[in-house]
Coordinates of C-alpha atoms and ligand atoms in Angstrom, one line a residue:
M1 CA 15.0 -20.3 8.8
H2 CA 16.5 -18.3 11.7
L3 CA 19.6 -16.3 10.8
S4 CA 22.0 -15.1 13.4
G5 CA 23.4 -11.6 13.2
T6 CA 26.7 -13.0 12.1
S7 CA 25.0 -15.0 9.2
L8 CA 23.3 -11.8 8.1
L9 CA 26.6 -9.9 8.0
L10 CA 28.2 -12.7 5.9
L11 CA 25.2 -12.7 3.5
A12 CA 25.5 -8.9 3.2
A13 CA 29.3 -9.2 2.5
A14 CA 28.7 -11.9 -0.1
A15 CA 26.0 -9.8 -1.8
S16 CA 28.2 -6.8 -2.0
C17 CA 31.1 -8.9 -3.5
A18 CA 28.7 -10.2 -6.1
D19 CA 27.8 -6.6 -7.0
A20 CA 31.4 -5.6 -7.3
V21 CA 32.4 -8.1 -10.1
R22 CA 30.1 -9.1 -12.9
T23 CA 30.9 -11.5 -15.7
I24 CA 30.1 -9.7 -19.0
I25 CA 31.5 -12.4 -21.3
P26 CA 31.8 -15.9 -19.8
K27 CA 34.5 -18.5 -20.7
T28 CA 31.7 -20.5 -22.4
S29 CA 31.0 -18.0 -25.2
F30 CA 32.7 -20.2 -27.8
N31 CA 31.0 -23.4 -26.8
S32 CA 28.0 -23.3 -29.3
Q33 CA 26.3 -21.2 -31.8
A34 CA 23.8 -20.1 -29.2
D35 CA 26.6 -19.2 -26.7
F36 CA 28.4 -17.3 -29.5
D37 CA 25.3 -15.4 -30.6
A38 CA 24.6 -14.2 -27.1
D39 CA 27.9 -12.3 -26.9
W40 CA 29.5 -11.9 -30.4
N41 CA 28.8 -10.6 -33.9
Y42 CA 30.8 -11.6 -37.0
N43 CA 33.2 -9.2 -38.8
Y44 CA 34.3 -5.7 -37.6
P45 CA 31.6 -3.5 -36.1
W46 CA 31.8 -1.4 -39.2
G47 CA 31.9 -4.2 -41.8
T48 CA 34.3 -6.7 -43.4
D49 CA 37.3 -4.5 -44.4
H50 CA 39.9 -2.5 -42.5
N51 CA 43.5 -1.6 -42.9
G52 CA 45.1 -4.7 -44.3
G53 CA 44.9 -7.3 -47.1
A54 CA 42.2 -9.5 -45.5
R55 CA 38.5 -9.3 -46.0
M56 CA 36.5 -10.7 -43.1
D57 CA 34.1 -13.5 -43.8
R58 CA 32.0 -15.4 -41.3
G59 CA 32.9 -18.7 -43.0
Q60 CA 36.5 -18.2 -41.6
V61 CA 35.3 -18.3 -38.0
K62 CA 34.8 -21.6 -36.2
F63 CA 34.2 -22.3 -32.6
G64 CA 33.5 -25.1 -30.1
D65 CA 34.7 -26.3 -26.6
G66 CA 35.4 -22.8 -25.4
M67 CA 37.8 -21.9 -28.3
V68 CA 37.4 -19.8 -31.5
T69 CA 39.6 -20.4 -34.5
L70 CA 40.0 -17.7 -37.2
T71 CA 41.6 -18.9 -40.4
A72 CA 43.1 -16.7 -43.1
K73 CA 43.2 -18.2 -46.6
K74 CA 44.8 -16.8 -49.7
V75 CA 42.3 -15.9 -52.4
T76 CA 42.2 -14.0 -55.7
G77 CA 39.5 -12.0 -57.6
Q78 CA 38.4 -9.9 -54.6
K79 CA 37.7 -6.2 -55.2
D80 CA 40.0 -3.8 -53.4
A81 CA 39.3 -2.5 -49.9
S82 CA 39.5 1.2 -49.3
H83 CA 41.0 2.7 -46.1
G84 CA 41.9 6.3 -45.4
G85 CA 41.4 7.1 -49.1
Q86 CA 43.8 4.4 -50.2
A87 CA 42.9 1.3 -52.2
I88 CA 44.2 -1.9 -50.6
K89 CA 44.5 -5.2 -52.5
I90 CA 42.6 -8.0 -50.9
N91 CA 44.6 -11.2 -50.9
Y92 CA 42.9 -13.2 -48.1
L93 CA 39.6 -14.1 -46.6
S94 CA 39.9 -14.2 -42.8
G95 CA 37.9 -13.9 -39.6
A96 CA 36.9 -11.2 -37.2
I97 CA 34.5 -11.1 -34.3
A98 CA 33.3 -8.2 -32.1
A99 CA 31.6 -8.3 -28.8
K100 CA 27.9 -7.2 -28.8
E101 CA 28.5 -5.4 -25.5
H102 CA 30.3 -2.0 -25.5
F103 CA 32.8 -1.3 -22.7
T104 CA 32.7 2.0 -20.9
V105 CA 34.9 2.6 -17.8
G106 CA 32.6 3.9 -15.0
K107 CA 33.3 5.7 -11.7
G108 CA 35.9 3.7 -9.7
G109 CA 35.4 0.8 -12.1
G110 CA 36.8 -0.8 -15.2
Y111 CA 37.2 -4.3 -16.7
D112 CA 39.5 -7.3 -16.9
F113 CA 39.8 -8.8 -20.4
S114 CA 41.6 -12.2 -20.4
G115 CA 42.1 -15.3 -22.5
E116 CA 44.6 -17.7 -23.9
F117 CA 46.0 -17.0 -27.4
K118 CA 47.8 -18.9 -30.1
A119 CA 49.0 -16.4 -32.6
T120 CA 51.6 -16.3 -35.4
T121 CA 54.4 -13.9 -35.7
T122 CA 55.1 -14.7 -39.4
K123 CA 55.6 -11.8 -41.8
G124 CA 52.3 -10.8 -43.3
T125 CA 50.1 -12.1 -40.4
W126 CA 48.5 -9.5 -38.1
P127 CA 46.4 -11.1 -35.3
A128 CA 45.0 -8.7 -32.7
F129 CA 42.9 -8.5 -29.5
W130 CA 41.9 -4.9 -29.0
L131 CA 39.5 -2.2 -27.9
T132 CA 38.6 0.8 -30.1
A133 CA 36.2 3.7 -29.8
V134 CA 32.5 3.3 -30.7
E135 CA 32.2 7.1 -31.4
G136 CA 35.1 8.9 -33.1
W137 CA 38.6 7.8 -32.1
P138 CA 40.6 7.3 -29.8
P139 CA 40.2 5.5 -27.3
E140 CA 42.2 2.6 -28.6
I141 CA 43.9 -0.1 -26.5
D142 CA 45.8 -2.9 -28.3
M143 CA 45.7 -5.5 -25.6
A144 CA 47.8 -7.8 -27.8
E145 CA 48.9 -7.4 -31.4
W146 CA 51.4 -9.4 -33.4
K147 CA 52.7 -7.6 -36.5
G148 CA 54.7 -10.3 -38.2
S149 CA 58.0 -9.4 -36.6
G150 CA 58.5 -12.0 -33.9
K151 CA 57.2 -9.6 -31.2
I152 CA 53.9 -8.9 -29.4
S153 CA 52.9 -5.3 -29.0
F154 CA 50.9 -3.5 -26.3
N155 CA 49.7 0.0 -27.1
T156 CA 47.4 2.8 -25.8
F157 CA 46.6 5.7 -28.1
N158 CA 45.9 9.2 -26.6
T159 CA 46.0 10.5 -30.2
S160 CA 47.4 9.1 -33.4
S161 CA 50.8 10.7 -32.6
V162 CA 50.7 10.5 -28.8
L163 CA 50.8 6.8 -27.8
S164 CA 52.4 4.4 -25.4
W165 CA 53.8 1.2 -26.8
K166 CA 55.7 -1.8 -25.6
D167 CA 57.0 -4.4 -28.0
V168 CA 58.4 -7.6 -26.5
T169 CA 59.8 -10.8 -28.0
Y170 CA 57.0 -13.3 -28.3
P171 CA 58.1 -16.8 -27.0
S172 CA 57.1 -20.0 -28.8
P173 CA 54.2 -18.9 -31.1
G174 CA 53.1 -22.5 -31.5
D175 CA 51.9 -22.5 -27.8
F176 CA 49.0 -20.8 -26.1
H177 CA 49.9 -17.8 -24.0
S178 CA 47.7 -16.1 -21.4
I179 CA 46.9 -12.4 -21.9
K180 CA 45.2 -10.2 -19.4
T181 CA 44.4 -6.5 -19.5
E182 CA 43.2 -4.6 -16.5
V183 CA 41.5 -1.3 -17.5
R184 CA 40.6 1.0 -14.5
D185 CA 39.3 4.5 -13.7
I186 CA 42.0 6.7 -12.2
N187 CA 40.4 10.1 -11.8
Q188 CA 37.2 10.1 -13.8
R189 CA 39.1 11.4 -16.8
D190 CA 42.0 9.0 -17.5
V191 CA 42.2 5.2 -17.2
S192 CA 45.1 2.9 -16.3
V193 CA 45.9 -0.1 -18.5
K194 CA 47.9 -3.0 -17.1
F195 CA 49.1 -5.5 -19.6
Y196 CA 49.9 -9.1 -18.5
M197 CA 51.4 -12.0 -20.5
D198 CA 51.7 -15.5 -19.0
G199 CA 50.8 -14.0 -15.6
Q200 CA 53.6 -11.4 -15.6
L201 CA 52.9 -7.6 -15.7
V202 CA 54.6 -6.4 -18.9
T203 CA 53.7 -2.7 -18.8
T204 CA 51.3 -0.1 -17.4
Q205 CA 50.0 2.7 -19.7
V206 CA 47.5 5.5 -19.2
G207 CA 44.7 6.3 -21.6
G208 CA 44.1 10.1 -21.5
N209 CA 40.4 11.0 -21.4
F210 CA 39.3 7.3 -21.9
Y211 CA 36.9 7.5 -18.9
G212 CA 33.2 7.2 -19.9
K213 CA 33.9 6.5 -23.5
A214 CA 32.4 3.4 -25.0
M215 CA 34.7 0.9 -26.7
Y216 CA 34.3 -2.1 -29.0
L217 CA 36.1 -5.4 -28.2
I218 CA 37.5 -7.0 -31.4
I219 CA 39.4 -10.2 -32.1
N220 CA 40.6 -10.4 -35.7
L221 CA 43.2 -12.0 -37.9
Q222 CA 44.1 -9.2 -40.3
M223 CA 46.9 -9.9 -42.9
E224 CA 49.7 -7.9 -44.6
G225 CA 49.3 -4.1 -44.0
S226 CA 51.5 -3.2 -40.9
S227 CA 52.7 -6.8 -40.7
G228 CA 54.5 -6.7 -44.1
S229 CA 53.9 -8.4 -47.4
P230 CA 53.6 -10.8 -49.0
G231 CA 51.9 -12.9 -46.3
P232 CA 52.0 -16.7 -46.3
T233 CA 50.4 -18.8 -49.1
A234 CA 49.4 -21.5 -46.6
D235 CA 46.4 -21.1 -44.3
T236 CA 47.1 -19.1 -41.1
L237 CA 45.3 -19.9 -37.8
Y238 CA 44.6 -17.7 -34.8
Q239 CA 43.0 -19.3 -31.8
V240 CA 41.6 -18.0 -28.6
R241 CA 40.2 -20.0 -25.7
N242 CA 38.9 -19.2 -22.2
L243 CA 38.1 -15.7 -23.2
E244 CA 36.5 -13.8 -20.3
V245 CA 35.5 -10.2 -19.6
L246 CA 34.7 -9.1 -16.0
S247 CA 33.3 -5.8 -15.1
Y248 CA 34.2 -3.8 -11.9
N249 CA 31.9 -0.9 -12.8
P250 CA 29.5 0.3 -10.2
Ligands
NAG1 C1 48.1 10.0 -22.2 O1 47.4 10.9 -21.4 C2 47.6 10.6 -20.0 C3 46.7 11.6 -19.2 O2 47.0 12.9 -19.5 C4 49.0 10.8 -19.6 O3 49.2 10.4 -18.3 C5 49.9 9.8 -20.5 O4 51.2 10.0 -20.2 C6 49.6 10.2 -22.0 N1 50.4 9.2 -22.8 C7 51.4 9.6 -23.5 C8 52.1 8.6 -24.3 O5 51.9 10.8 -23.5

């Protein structure tokens, strides 16, 4: 085939666009077990327990048709969890998943994390969509977190005492809401974090020294802990669909 100069220029432009944005996790990752296994592991990267009253169990994770459902159910007879030297009563089995990929903002780059979420704001329920450091801590970016208060929280931690946070009233928890977080390199030291809900920019925060640091992506339904207690006796569901991660890294 003969290509004119103009066609070659268009091809070159298309190729450089394709280089600029890569799909790291496609919207199909919750379609089947094979799709799930390509991108996700069960539980937290460090195990089944963290800072609340739920122990993660792969039986509490279901997916299909592009959607994952995490279900917390009340249980008895579990041994305590231990966090920061404290024993925590385990009153629930629930679900957590973590991306196999680690996310490191590169030079002039970053990521978009997006999806549609149906999350409860009932006392004692603590669903979250967040990034946390692979080595040490921080970075941590809470792209969406619901702590049983009727609000949704967006947070970036420079240290445990120096953090940006924004809590806003969460409308109609029975409906899906779109969440998008744009994480970008600023100066090869800090990263900007733009938090969107339902297509509107809610807040912009800066992660100090987040550049070049690998982060885990976690979706989990923790219970009690920071969301208050006791939590509900009926099952709690947390659903995420059309989850996508795009990379703008070089
Ligand atoms: C975190 O560090 C960045 C970079 O120094 C700074 O711009 C930002 O204001 C800090 N956040 C807080 C809450 O102080």
